[in-house]
PDB file of C-alpha atoms and ligand atoms in Angstrom:
ATOM      1  CA  MET I   3     -30.190 -15.774  -8.108  1.00  0.00           C
ATOM      2  CA  LYS I   4     -28.751 -19.138  -7.097  1.00  0.00           C
ATOM      3  CA  ILE I   5     -25.076 -19.515  -8.050  1.00  0.00           C
ATOM      4  CA  THR I   6     -24.407 -23.047  -9.268  1.00  0.00           C
ATOM      5  CA  LYS I   7     -21.411 -22.700 -11.610  1.00  0.00           C
ATOM      6  CA  ALA I   8     -17.739 -22.431 -10.717  1.00  0.00           C
ATOM      7  CA  VAL I   9     -14.537 -22.064 -12.688  1.00  0.00           C
ATOM      8  CA  ILE I  10     -11.239 -23.437 -11.396  1.00  0.00           C
ATOM      9  CA  PRO I  11      -8.261 -22.016 -13.301  1.00  0.00           C
ATOM     10  CA  ALA I  12      -5.507 -24.621 -13.161  1.00  0.00           C
ATOM     11  CA  ALA I  13      -3.513 -23.891 -16.295  1.00  0.00           C
ATOM     12  CA  GLY I  14      -0.571 -22.064 -14.694  1.00  0.00           C
ATOM     13  CA  LEU I  15       2.942 -23.428 -15.152  1.00  0.00           C
ATOM     14  CA  GLY I  16       3.770 -23.560 -11.443  1.00  0.00           C
ATOM     15  CA  THR I  17       7.312 -22.323 -11.997  1.00  0.00           C
ATOM     16  CA  ARG I  18       7.723 -21.365  -8.314  1.00  0.00           C
ATOM     17  CA  VAL I  19       7.696 -25.035  -7.385  1.00  0.00           C
ATOM     18  CA  LEU I  20       9.870 -26.471 -10.116  1.00  0.00           C
ATOM     19  CA  PRO I  21      11.156 -29.126 -10.532  1.00  0.00           C
ATOM     20  CA  ALA I  22       8.133 -30.755  -8.817  1.00  0.00           C
ATOM     21  CA  THR I  23       5.786 -29.245 -11.432  1.00  0.00           C
ATOM     22  CA  LYS I  24       7.817 -30.311 -14.465  1.00  0.00           C
ATOM     23  CA  VAL I  25       5.458 -33.264 -14.915  1.00  0.00           C
ATOM     24  CA  MET I  26       3.048 -33.193 -11.956  1.00  0.00           C
ATOM     25  CA  PRO I  27       0.528 -30.312 -11.811  1.00  0.00           C
ATOM     26  CA  LYS I  28       0.766 -28.394  -8.505  1.00  0.00           C
ATOM     27  CA  GLU I  29      -3.023 -28.798  -8.168  1.00  0.00           C
ATOM     28  CA  MET I  30      -2.361 -32.529  -7.676  1.00  0.00           C
ATOM     29  CA  PHE I  31       0.140 -32.045  -4.814  1.00  0.00           C
ATOM     30  CA  PRO I  32      -1.227 -33.858  -1.771  1.00  0.00           C
ATOM     31  CA  ILE I  33      -2.050 -32.190   1.523  1.00  0.00           C
ATOM     32  CA  VAL I  34      -1.607 -35.288   3.689  1.00  0.00           C
ATOM     33  CA  ASP I  35      -3.592 -37.753   1.539  1.00  0.00           C
ATOM     34  CA  LYS I  36      -5.790 -35.645  -0.738  1.00  0.00           C
ATOM     35  CA  PRO I  37      -4.741 -33.600  -3.780  1.00  0.00           C
ATOM     36  CA  ALA I  38      -5.150 -29.843  -3.414  1.00  0.00           C
ATOM     37  CA  ILE I  39      -7.752 -29.677  -6.173  1.00  0.00           C
ATOM     38  CA  GLN I  40      -9.980 -32.216  -4.392  1.00  0.00           C
ATOM     39  CA  TYR I  41     -10.197 -29.881  -1.362  1.00  0.00           C
ATOM     40  CA  ILE I  42     -11.209 -27.126  -3.792  1.00  0.00           C
ATOM     41  CA  VAL I  43     -13.863 -29.194  -5.594  1.00  0.00           C
ATOM     42  CA  GLU I  44     -15.269 -30.321  -2.221  1.00  0.00           C
ATOM     43  CA  GLU I  45     -15.425 -26.685  -1.058  1.00  0.00           C
ATOM     44  CA  ALA I  46     -17.324 -25.734  -4.231  1.00  0.00           C
ATOM     45  CA  ALA I  47     -19.804 -28.602  -3.770  1.00  0.00           C
ATOM     46  CA  ALA I  48     -20.311 -27.707  -0.095  1.00  0.00           C
ATOM     47  CA  SER I  49     -21.124 -24.155  -1.264  1.00  0.00           C
ATOM     48  CA  GLY I  50     -23.993 -25.251  -3.528  1.00  0.00           C
ATOM     49  CA  ILE I  51     -22.022 -25.467  -6.780  1.00  0.00           C
ATOM     50  CA  THR I  52     -23.256 -28.211  -9.126  1.00  0.00           C
ATOM     51  CA  ASP I  53     -21.200 -27.538 -12.282  1.00  0.00           C
ATOM     52  CA  ILE I  54     -17.479 -26.895 -12.491  1.00  0.00           C
ATOM     53  CA  LEU I  55     -15.228 -25.967 -15.393  1.00  0.00           C
ATOM     54  CA  ILE I  56     -11.555 -26.693 -14.762  1.00  0.00           C
ATOM     55  CA  ILE I  57      -9.200 -24.747 -17.032  1.00  0.00           C
ATOM     56  CA  THR I  58      -6.230 -26.951 -17.825  1.00  0.00           C
ATOM     57  CA  ASN I  59      -3.194 -27.005 -20.021  1.00  0.00           C
ATOM     58  CA  ARG I  60      -0.721 -29.512 -21.431  1.00  0.00           C
ATOM     59  CA  GLY I  61       0.391 -32.035 -18.827  1.00  0.00           C
ATOM     60  CA  LYS I  62      -2.623 -31.534 -16.567  1.00  0.00           C
ATOM     61  CA  GLY I  63      -4.259 -34.838 -17.559  1.00  0.00           C
ATOM     62  CA  TYR I  64      -3.732 -36.185 -14.027  1.00  0.00           C
ATOM     63  CA  ILE I  65      -6.453 -33.801 -12.867  1.00  0.00           C
ATOM     64  CA  GLU I  66      -8.989 -35.303 -15.298  1.00  0.00           C
ATOM     65  CA  ASP I  67      -7.942 -38.835 -14.318  1.00  0.00           C
ATOM     66  CA  HIS I  68      -8.334 -38.015 -10.635  1.00  0.00           C
ATOM     67  CA  PHE I  69     -11.986 -37.066 -11.073  1.00  0.00           C
ATOM     68  CA  ASP I  70     -12.718 -40.026 -13.397  1.00  0.00           C
ATOM     69  CA  ARG I  71     -13.806 -43.523 -12.354  1.00  0.00           C
ATOM     70  CA  ALA I  72     -11.032 -46.081 -11.672  1.00  0.00           C
ATOM     71  CA  PRO I  73     -12.849 -49.391 -12.313  1.00  0.00           C
ATOM     72  CA  LEU I  74      -9.975 -51.790 -11.508  1.00  0.00           C
ATOM     73  CA  LEU I  75      -8.961 -49.998  -8.299  1.00  0.00           C
ATOM     74  CA  GLU I  76     -12.595 -49.626  -7.225  1.00  0.00           C
ATOM     75  CA  GLN I  77     -13.181 -53.360  -7.769  1.00  0.00           C
ATOM     76  CA  ILE I  78     -10.131 -54.304  -5.667  1.00  0.00           C
ATOM     77  CA  LEU I  79     -11.125 -51.976  -2.810  1.00  0.00           C
ATOM     78  CA  GLU I  80     -14.683 -53.297  -2.951  1.00  0.00           C
ATOM     79  CA  ASN I  81     -13.494 -56.938  -2.838  1.00  0.00           C
ATOM     80  CA  ASP I  82     -11.249 -56.123   0.136  1.00  0.00           C
ATOM     81  CA  GLY I  83     -14.105 -54.369   1.956  1.00  0.00           C
ATOM     82  CA  LYS I  84     -12.159 -51.063   2.077  1.00  0.00           C
ATOM     83  CA  ASP I  85     -15.259 -48.898   2.002  1.00  0.00           C
ATOM     84  CA  ASP I  86     -13.625 -45.860   3.615  1.00  0.00           C
ATOM     85  CA  LEU I  87     -10.931 -45.702   0.961  1.00  0.00           C
ATOM     86  CA  LEU I  88     -13.522 -46.119  -1.784  1.00  0.00           C
ATOM     87  CA  ALA I  89     -15.661 -43.353  -0.331  1.00  0.00           C
ATOM     88  CA  SER I  90     -12.644 -41.008  -0.165  1.00  0.00           C
ATOM     89  CA  PHE I  91     -12.920 -40.423  -3.907  1.00  0.00           C
ATOM     90  CA  GLN I  92     -16.127 -42.095  -5.147  1.00  0.00           C
ATOM     91  CA  HIS I  93     -18.428 -39.503  -3.543  1.00  0.00           C
ATOM     92  CA  LEU I  94     -17.041 -36.835  -5.882  1.00  0.00           C
ATOM     93  CA  HIS I  95     -18.854 -38.309  -8.881  1.00  0.00           C
ATOM     94  CA  LYS I  96     -22.197 -37.676  -7.231  1.00  0.00           C
ATOM     95  CA  LEU I  97     -21.324 -34.219  -5.941  1.00  0.00           C
ATOM     96  CA  VAL I  98     -20.677 -32.215  -9.096  1.00  0.00           C
ATOM     97  CA  ASN I  99     -20.400 -32.326 -12.888  1.00  0.00           C
ATOM     98  CA  ILE I 100     -16.902 -31.430 -13.995  1.00  0.00           C
ATOM     99  CA  GLN I 101     -15.924 -30.235 -17.459  1.00  0.00           C
ATOM    100  CA  TYR I 102     -12.525 -29.247 -18.798  1.00  0.00           C
ATOM    101  CA  ILE I 103     -11.186 -26.754 -21.313  1.00  0.00           C
ATOM    102  CA  ARG I 104      -7.594 -26.076 -22.298  1.00  0.00           C
ATOM    103  CA  GLN I 105      -6.158 -22.603 -22.161  1.00  0.00           C
ATOM    104  CA  ILE I 106      -3.562 -23.579 -24.851  1.00  0.00           C
ATOM    105  CA  GLU I 107      -1.511 -20.393 -24.378  1.00  0.00           C
ATOM    106  CA  THR I 108      -0.490 -19.420 -20.834  1.00  0.00           C
ATOM    107  CA  LYS I 109      -1.386 -15.735 -21.073  1.00  0.00           C
ATOM    108  CA  GLY I 110      -2.474 -15.117 -17.493  1.00  0.00           C
ATOM    109  CA  LEU I 111      -5.340 -15.689 -15.065  1.00  0.00           C
ATOM    110  CA  GLY I 112      -7.672 -13.198 -16.808  1.00  0.00           C
ATOM    111  CA  HIS I 113      -7.076 -14.937 -20.132  1.00  0.00           C
ATOM    112  CA  ALA I 114      -7.780 -18.323 -18.486  1.00  0.00           C
ATOM    113  CA  ILE I 115     -11.103 -17.069 -17.078  1.00  0.00           C
ATOM    114  CA  SER I 116     -12.126 -15.691 -20.493  1.00  0.00           C
ATOM    115  CA  LYS I 117     -12.159 -19.325 -21.721  1.00  0.00           C
ATOM    116  CA  ALA I 118     -15.170 -19.964 -19.434  1.00  0.00           C
ATOM    117  CA  LYS I 119     -17.522 -17.586 -21.297  1.00  0.00           C
ATOM    118  CA  THR I 120     -19.609 -20.273 -23.045  1.00  0.00           C
ATOM    119  CA  PHE I 121     -19.777 -22.477 -19.933  1.00  0.00           C
ATOM    120  CA  VAL I 122     -20.914 -19.594 -17.724  1.00  0.00           C
ATOM    121  CA  GLY I 123     -23.464 -17.996 -20.075  1.00  0.00           C
ATOM    122  CA  ASN I 124     -25.383 -15.144 -18.496  1.00  0.00           C
ATOM    123  CA  GLU I 125     -25.131 -16.047 -14.801  1.00  0.00           C
ATOM    124  CA  PRO I 126     -22.924 -14.972 -11.930  1.00  0.00           C
ATOM    125  CA  PHE I 127     -20.302 -17.615 -11.159  1.00  0.00           C
ATOM    126  CA  ALA I 128     -17.628 -18.473  -8.616  1.00  0.00           C
ATOM    127  CA  VAL I 129     -13.880 -18.604  -9.284  1.00  0.00           C
ATOM    128  CA  LEU I 130     -11.686 -20.817  -7.092  1.00  0.00           C
ATOM    129  CA  TYR I 131      -7.966 -20.564  -7.927  1.00  0.00           C
ATOM    130  CA  GLY I 132      -6.626 -24.064  -8.444  1.00  0.00           C
ATOM    131  CA  ASP I 133      -3.614 -23.586  -6.185  1.00  0.00           C
ATOM    132  CA  ASP I 134      -5.384 -21.906  -3.245  1.00  0.00           C
ATOM    133  CA  VAL I 135      -6.800 -24.315  -0.683  1.00  0.00           C
ATOM    134  CA  VAL I 136      -9.017 -22.916   2.075  1.00  0.00           C
ATOM    135  CA  VAL I 137      -9.595 -25.041   5.152  1.00  0.00           C
ATOM    136  CA  GLY I 138     -11.894 -24.525   8.143  1.00  0.00           C
ATOM    137  CA  GLY I 139     -13.765 -21.307   8.889  1.00  0.00           C
ATOM    138  CA  ASN I 140     -17.391 -20.621   9.816  1.00  0.00           C
ATOM    139  CA  ALA I 141     -18.572 -21.841   6.399  1.00  0.00           C
ATOM    140  CA  PRO I 142     -16.903 -22.906   3.130  1.00  0.00           C
ATOM    141  CA  ALA I 143     -15.154 -19.803   1.736  1.00  0.00           C
ATOM    142  CA  THR I 144     -17.057 -19.902  -1.562  1.00  0.00           C
ATOM    143  CA  LYS I 145     -20.356 -20.061   0.348  1.00  0.00           C
ATOM    144  CA  GLU I 146     -19.344 -16.939   2.303  1.00  0.00           C
ATOM    145  CA  LEU I 147     -18.692 -15.123  -0.995  1.00  0.00           C
ATOM    146  CA  ILE I 148     -21.937 -16.376  -2.565  1.00  0.00           C
ATOM    147  CA  ASP I 149     -23.887 -15.158   0.478  1.00  0.00           C
ATOM    148  CA  ALA I 150     -22.234 -11.723   0.139  1.00  0.00           C
ATOM    149  CA  TYR I 151     -23.250 -11.668  -3.536  1.00  0.00           C
ATOM    150  CA  GLY I 152     -26.820 -12.401  -2.433  1.00  0.00           C
ATOM    151  CA  GLU I 153     -26.668  -9.583   0.123  1.00  0.00           C
ATOM    152  CA  TYR I 154     -25.234  -6.820  -2.101  1.00  0.00           C
ATOM    153  CA  GLY I 155     -25.810  -8.023  -5.704  1.00  0.00           C
ATOM    154  CA  LYS I 156     -22.282  -7.058  -6.794  1.00  0.00           C
ATOM    155  CA  GLY I 157     -19.180  -9.051  -7.715  1.00  0.00           C
ATOM    156  CA  VAL I 158     -17.362 -10.323  -4.614  1.00  0.00           C
ATOM    157  CA  ILE I 159     -13.662 -10.824  -3.899  1.00  0.00           C
ATOM    158  CA  GLY I 160     -12.242 -12.942  -1.096  1.00  0.00           C
ATOM    159  CA  ILE I 161      -9.560 -10.979   0.753  1.00  0.00           C
ATOM    160  CA  LYS I 162      -6.968 -11.543   3.482  1.00  0.00           C
ATOM    161  CA  PRO I 163      -4.376  -9.278   5.095  1.00  0.00           C
ATOM    162  CA  VAL I 164      -0.802  -9.684   3.839  1.00  0.00           C
ATOM    163  CA  SER I 165       2.482  -8.176   4.999  1.00  0.00           C
ATOM    164  CA  ARG I 166       3.862  -4.891   3.608  1.00  0.00           C
ATOM    165  CA  LYS I 167       6.804  -6.883   2.230  1.00  0.00           C
ATOM    166  CA  MET I 168       4.569  -9.341   0.357  1.00  0.00           C
ATOM    167  CA  ILE I 169       1.895  -6.985  -0.982  1.00  0.00           C
ATOM    168  CA  SER I 170       3.923  -5.985  -4.060  1.00  0.00           C
ATOM    169  CA  SER I 171       3.884  -9.634  -5.191  1.00  0.00           C
ATOM    170  CA  TYR I 172       0.106  -9.819  -4.757  1.00  0.00           C
ATOM    171  CA  SER I 173      -2.811  -7.499  -5.485  1.00  0.00           C
ATOM    172  CA  CYS I 174      -4.024  -4.684  -3.283  1.00  0.00           C
ATOM    173  CA  VAL I 175      -7.591  -3.437  -2.721  1.00  0.00           C
ATOM    174  CA  LYS I 176      -9.176  -0.112  -1.693  1.00  0.00           C
ATOM    175  CA  ILE I 177     -11.862  -1.037   0.835  1.00  0.00           C
ATOM    176  CA  GLU I 178     -14.285   0.506   3.330  1.00  0.00           C
ATOM    177  CA  ASN I 179     -15.912  -1.582   6.068  1.00  0.00           C
ATOM    178  CA  LEU I 180     -19.663  -2.228   5.680  1.00  0.00           C
ATOM    179  CA  HIS I 181     -20.104  -4.556   8.642  1.00  0.00           C
ATOM    180  CA  ASP I 182     -18.153  -7.367  10.361  1.00  0.00           C
ATOM    181  CA  ASN I 183     -15.800  -8.914   7.787  1.00  0.00           C
ATOM    182  CA  ILE I 184     -17.594  -7.363   4.775  1.00  0.00           C
ATOM    183  CA  TYR I 185     -16.274  -4.348   2.875  1.00  0.00           C
ATOM    184  CA  LYS I 186     -17.119  -2.168  -0.097  1.00  0.00           C
ATOM    185  CA  CYS I 187     -14.337  -2.275  -2.706  1.00  0.00           C
ATOM    186  CA  THR I 188     -13.927   0.621  -5.112  1.00  0.00           C
ATOM    187  CA  ASP I 189     -10.454   0.039  -6.529  1.00  0.00           C
ATOM    188  CA  MET I 190      -7.665  -2.497  -6.797  1.00  0.00           C
ATOM    189  CA  ILE I 191      -4.264  -2.931  -8.373  1.00  0.00           C
ATOM    190  CA  GLU I 192      -2.168  -5.961  -9.308  1.00  0.00           C
ATOM    191  CA  LYS I 193       1.369  -6.024  -7.878  1.00  0.00           C
ATOM    192  CA  PRO I 194       1.484  -2.457  -6.429  1.00  0.00           C
ATOM    193  CA  GLN I 195       5.001  -1.027  -6.516  1.00  0.00           C
ATOM    194  CA  THR I 196       4.835   2.497  -5.062  1.00  0.00           C
ATOM    195  CA  ASP I 197       3.433   3.726  -1.703  1.00  0.00           C
ATOM    196  CA  ASP I 198       0.635   5.554  -3.595  1.00  0.00           C
ATOM    197  CA  GLU I 199      -0.496   2.279  -5.122  1.00  0.00           C
ATOM    198  CA  ILE I 200      -0.754   0.529  -1.770  1.00  0.00           C
ATOM    199  CA  PHE I 201      -4.390   1.263  -0.868  1.00  0.00           C
ATOM    200  CA  SER I 202      -4.411  -1.205   2.046  1.00  0.00           C
ATOM    201  CA  LEU I 203      -2.635  -4.315   3.233  1.00  0.00           C
ATOM    202  CA  TYR I 204      -5.435  -6.548   1.944  1.00  0.00           C
ATOM    203  CA  SER I 205      -5.075  -8.759  -1.133  1.00  0.00           C
ATOM    204  CA  ILE I 206      -7.482 -10.771  -3.258  1.00  0.00           C
ATOM    205  CA  LEU I 207      -6.628 -14.329  -2.350  1.00  0.00           C
ATOM    206  CA  GLY I 208      -8.026 -17.269  -4.252  1.00  0.00           C
ATOM    207  CA  ARG I 209     -11.796 -16.727  -4.419  1.00  0.00           C
ATOM    208  CA  CYS I 210     -14.222 -14.447  -6.291  1.00  0.00           C
ATOM    209  CA  VAL I 211     -17.826 -14.415  -7.419  1.00  0.00           C
ATOM    210  CA  LEU I 212     -18.232 -12.528 -10.660  1.00  0.00           C
ATOM    211  CA  PRO I 213     -21.090 -11.243 -12.795  1.00  0.00           C
ATOM    212  CA  PRO I 214     -21.079 -12.345 -16.474  1.00  0.00           C
ATOM    213  CA  GLU I 215     -20.196  -8.754 -17.505  1.00  0.00           C
ATOM    214  CA  ILE I 216     -16.593  -9.667 -16.639  1.00  0.00           C
ATOM    215  CA  PHE I 217     -16.255 -11.444 -20.017  1.00  0.00           C
ATOM    216  CA  ASP I 218     -16.820  -8.273 -22.078  1.00  0.00           C
ATOM    217  CA  ILE I 219     -14.372  -6.446 -19.834  1.00  0.00           C
ATOM    218  CA  LEU I 220     -11.777  -9.224 -20.227  1.00  0.00           C
ATOM    219  CA  GLU I 221     -12.042  -8.974 -24.021  1.00  0.00           C
ATOM    220  CA  ASN I 222     -10.782  -5.391 -23.729  1.00  0.00           C
ATOM    221  CA  THR I 223      -8.189  -5.991 -21.006  1.00  0.00           C
ATOM    222  CA  LYS I 224      -4.614  -5.502 -22.200  1.00  0.00           C
ATOM    223  CA  PRO I 225      -1.688  -7.466 -20.752  1.00  0.00           C
ATOM    224  CA  GLY I 226      -0.585  -5.950 -17.423  1.00  0.00           C
ATOM    225  CA  ALA I 227       1.833  -7.155 -14.718  1.00  0.00           C
ATOM    226  CA  LYS I 228       4.199  -9.926 -15.944  1.00  0.00           C
ATOM    227  CA  ASN I 229       2.868  -9.120 -19.441  1.00  0.00           C
ATOM    228  CA  GLU I 230      -0.145 -11.360 -18.628  1.00  0.00           C
ATOM    229  CA  ILE I 231      -3.876 -10.606 -18.933  1.00  0.00           C
ATOM    230  CA  GLN I 232      -4.656 -10.062 -15.269  1.00  0.00           C
ATOM    231  CA  LEU I 233      -8.059 -10.831 -13.746  1.00  0.00           C
ATOM    232  CA  THR I 234      -7.388  -8.030 -11.242  1.00  0.00           C
ATOM    233  CA  ASP I 235      -7.203  -5.478 -14.094  1.00  0.00           C
ATOM    234  CA  ALA I 236     -10.646  -6.606 -15.330  1.00  0.00           C
ATOM    235  CA  MET I 237     -12.132  -6.626 -11.808  1.00  0.00           C
ATOM    236  CA  LYS I 238     -10.725  -3.115 -11.294  1.00  0.00           C
ATOM    237  CA  VAL I 239     -13.039  -1.918 -14.112  1.00  0.00           C
ATOM    238  CA  LEU I 240     -15.970  -3.543 -12.262  1.00  0.00           C
ATOM    239  CA  ALA I 241     -14.897  -2.038  -8.928  1.00  0.00           C
ATOM    240  CA  ASN I 242     -14.476   1.451 -10.442  1.00  0.00           C
ATOM    241  CA  SER I 243     -17.873   1.379 -12.194  1.00  0.00           C
ATOM    242  CA  TYR I 244     -20.447  -0.776 -10.343  1.00  0.00           C
ATOM    243  CA  GLY I 245     -18.384  -1.283  -7.184  1.00  0.00           C
ATOM    244  CA  MET I 246     -17.595  -4.685  -5.708  1.00  0.00           C
ATOM    245  CA  THR I 247     -17.965  -6.331  -2.326  1.00  0.00           C
ATOM    246  CA  ALA I 248     -14.969  -7.763  -0.454  1.00  0.00           C
ATOM    247  CA  ILE I 249     -15.159 -10.346   2.283  1.00  0.00           C
ATOM    248  CA  GLU I 250     -12.393 -11.507   4.575  1.00  0.00           C
ATOM    249  CA  TYR I 251     -13.397 -15.162   4.455  1.00  0.00           C
ATOM    250  CA  THR I 252     -12.993 -16.989   7.739  1.00  0.00           C
ATOM    251  CA  GLY I 253     -11.095 -20.113   6.661  1.00  0.00           C
ATOM    252  CA  THR I 254      -7.307 -20.455   6.490  1.00  0.00           C
ATOM    253  CA  ARG I 255      -5.831 -20.191   3.022  1.00  0.00           C
ATOM    254  CA  TYR I 256      -2.809 -22.181   1.859  1.00  0.00           C
ATOM    255  CA  ASP I 257      -0.954 -21.277  -1.324  1.00  0.00           C
ATOM    256  CA  ILE I 258       0.047 -24.582  -2.882  1.00  0.00           C
ATOM    257  CA  GLY I 259       1.871 -22.648  -5.617  1.00  0.00           C
ATOM    258  CA  ASN I 260       4.809 -21.827  -3.327  1.00  0.00           C
ATOM    259  CA  LYS I 261       7.176 -23.939  -1.266  1.00  0.00           C
ATOM    260  CA  PHE I 262       6.351 -22.455   2.140  1.00  0.00           C
ATOM    261  CA  GLY I 263       2.594 -22.709   1.534  1.00  0.00           C
ATOM    262  CA  ILE I 264       2.943 -26.402   0.708  1.00  0.00           C
ATOM    263  CA  MET I 265       4.864 -27.071   3.948  1.00  0.00           C
ATOM    264  CA  LYS I 266       2.427 -25.030   6.078  1.00  0.00           C
ATOM    265  CA  ALA I 267      -0.563 -26.881   4.659  1.00  0.00           C
ATOM    266  CA  ALA I 268       1.050 -30.268   5.282  1.00  0.00           C
ATOM    267  CA  ILE I 269       1.809 -29.398   8.917  1.00  0.00           C
ATOM    268  CA  GLU I 270      -1.391 -27.546   9.861  1.00  0.00           C
ATOM    269  CA  VAL I 271      -3.786 -29.939   8.125  1.00  0.00           C
ATOM    270  CA  GLY I 272      -1.645 -32.889   9.233  1.00  0.00           C
ATOM    271  CA  VAL I 273      -1.923 -32.111  12.964  1.00  0.00           C
ATOM    272  CA  GLU I 274      -5.724 -32.105  12.649  1.00  0.00           C
ATOM    273  CA  HIS I 275      -5.861 -35.340  10.667  1.00  0.00           C
ATOM    274  CA  PRO I 276      -7.774 -38.094  12.514  1.00  0.00           C
ATOM    275  CA  GLU I 277      -5.321 -40.819  11.543  1.00  0.00           C
ATOM    276  CA  ILE I 278      -1.909 -39.173  11.931  1.00  0.00           C
ATOM    277  CA  GLY I 279      -2.646 -35.925  13.837  1.00  0.00           C
ATOM    278  CA  ALA I 280      -1.612 -37.078  17.324  1.00  0.00           C
ATOM    279  CA  GLU I 281       1.571 -38.761  16.102  1.00  0.00           C
ATOM    280  CA  LEU I 282       2.531 -35.712  14.022  1.00  0.00           C
ATOM    281  CA  ARG I 283       2.009 -33.348  16.989  1.00  0.00           C
ATOM    282  CA  ASP I 284       4.314 -35.478  19.176  1.00  0.00           C
ATOM    283  CA  TYR I 285       6.870 -35.623  16.403  1.00  0.00           C
ATOM    284  CA  ILE I 286       6.815 -31.820  15.859  1.00  0.00           C
ATOM    285  CA  LYS I 287       7.232 -31.154  19.616  1.00  0.00           C
ATOM    286  CA  GLU I 288      10.238 -33.473  19.777  1.00  0.00           C
ATOM    287  CA  PHE I 289      11.731 -32.164  16.576  1.00  0.00           C
ATOM    288  CA  ALA I 290      11.306 -28.521  17.679  1.00  0.00           C
ATOM    289  CA  LYS I 291      13.666 -29.208  20.599  1.00  0.00           C
ATOM    290  CA  THR I 292      16.470 -29.874  18.115  1.00  0.00           C
ATOM    291  CA  LEU I 293      16.006 -26.560  16.252  1.00  0.00           C
TER     292      LEU I 293
HETATM  293  P1  LIG S  15      -0.359 -18.118 -10.327  1.00  0.00           P
HETATM  294  O1  LIG S  15       0.391 -16.964 -10.869  1.00  0.00           O
HETATM  295  O2  LIG S  15      -0.370 -18.345  -8.866  1.00  0.00           O
HETATM  296  O3  LIG S  15       0.085 -19.494 -10.993  1.00  0.00           O
HETATM  297  O4  LIG S  15      -1.844 -18.030 -10.891  1.00  0.00           O
HETATM  298  P2  LIG S  15       1.315 -19.844 -11.952  1.00  0.00           P
HETATM  299  O5  LIG S  15       1.280 -18.992 -13.169  1.00  0.00           O
HETATM  300  O6  LIG S  15       1.255 -21.317 -12.117  1.00  0.00           O
HETATM  301  O7  LIG S  15       2.540 -19.433 -11.000  1.00  0.00           O
HETATM  302  P3  LIG S  15       4.114 -19.474 -11.209  1.00  0.00           P
HETATM  303  O8  LIG S  15       4.538 -18.044 -11.028  1.00  0.00           O
HETATM  304  O9  LIG S  15       4.442 -20.049 -12.574  1.00  0.00           O
HETATM  305  O10 LIG S  15       4.640 -20.348 -10.106  1.00  0.00           O
HETATM  306  C1  LIG S  15      -3.012 -18.091 -10.080  1.00  0.00           C
HETATM  307  C2  LIG S  15      -3.972 -19.125 -10.643  1.00  0.00           C
HETATM  308  O11 LIG S  15      -4.235 -18.885 -12.016  1.00  0.00           O
HETATM  309  C3  LIG S  15      -3.968 -20.020 -12.823  1.00  0.00           C
HETATM  310  C4  LIG S  15      -2.977 -20.844 -12.003  1.00  0.00           C
HETATM  311  O12 LIG S  15      -3.095 -22.226 -12.353  1.00  0.00           O
HETATM  312  C5  LIG S  15      -3.422 -20.550 -10.579  1.00  0.00           C
HETATM  313  O13 LIG S  15      -4.487 -21.382 -10.189  1.00  0.00           O
HETATM  314  N1  LIG S  15      -3.435 -19.580 -14.126  1.00  0.00           N
HETATM  315  C6  LIG S  15      -2.413 -18.687 -14.176  1.00  0.00           C
HETATM  316  C7  LIG S  15      -4.015 -20.057 -15.279  1.00  0.00           C
HETATM  317  O14 LIG S  15      -4.960 -20.892 -15.236  1.00  0.00           O
HETATM  318  N2  LIG S  15      -3.529 -19.613 -16.471  1.00  0.00           N
HETATM  319  C8  LIG S  15      -2.516 -18.728 -16.569  1.00  0.00           C
HETATM  320  O15 LIG S  15      -2.127 -18.357 -17.722  1.00  0.00           O
HETATM  321  C9  LIG S  15      -1.939 -18.256 -15.378  1.00  0.00           C
END
C-alpha cells in the first residue's frame, strides 16, 4: 500500500530552549536560511507524501503563515526578478497539502498523535517529529522507513545509536539484525532508568511509520514518563504483539529542541551551503586556533 499521509507533531512547549521559544516555535528556528519545519516538509514530499497534518498549539501560528501564500512579498520579489528567492518557498504550495489541528492540552507526543485519527483514517502513515531535522543520507529518511514498511508490512521506527549517558533521556529498543541497517524490534521503553531496562544503545529518533491500529492502542495508553501519554508506550504494545521493524536511517539527525543540536545543525549544514559554506569553513578554521 502506498503511504501518502504524514503527521508532524509540533505542539510541544520547547522548554529546553527557553527563552527563545517563549514566542517563537522551535520548529521555526532557522538552519542557515530555512526554518526547521520546512526541511521536514520537504523530506516528507521527497518521500512520496502528498498530505500532511501538522499538530500545533497556541502560539504556533507562524508555522501556518510560513506555509501560506505571501502575496505582497511575492509581488515585490517578482517585480525585482528575484526568482531564486521566490522559488525557495513558493514550490512548497505545489508539493503537498497541509492541514492543521490544535492539541489544546500538552499531554505528550502520544496524545498529540491521537489527534490525527480522523485525518489518517484506515491507512498506514508516517510521523516526522517537528523538532528533528534529518539531512543527507542515501535517501530521505521517511522514504527509507516507508520502503521498510513495504518490505516487512509492520510498523517501522527510525533508530540511531546514542551514548550510555544519554539513553535514559531518550527511548531504548530491543532489536535483532535482519540485514544491513534493518532490524526486528520486539520491545522498547521510554526513558530507561535501570541496567535491566537498557536493551541496547539504540533510540527511536524522530521518524516512524505506523499502522492505523496505533489509534486504538493510544486510547488505552496511560500517562507514562514525565506524566505524559508517550508514543513509545503505545508502540511498545505493537512491538510486543505484531512486532515492528527498526531501521537505522542513513541521514544525519539534528535535534532542534536542544541548544547543542541547534548549534550543530547551523555549523554542519552551514559548511555545505552553496552561498556561505566556503566562508564559514575558513572562519571556523581560524576561530578554532583561538580555542
Ligand atoms: P519533545 O519532548 O522533544 O518536545 O517532543 P517538547 O515537549 O517541546 O520538549 P521540551 O522538553 O519542552 O523542551 C517530541 C516531539 O513531540 C511534540 C514536540 O513538538 C516534538 O516535535 N510534542 C510533544 C507534541 O506535539 N505535543 C506534546 O504534548 C509533546
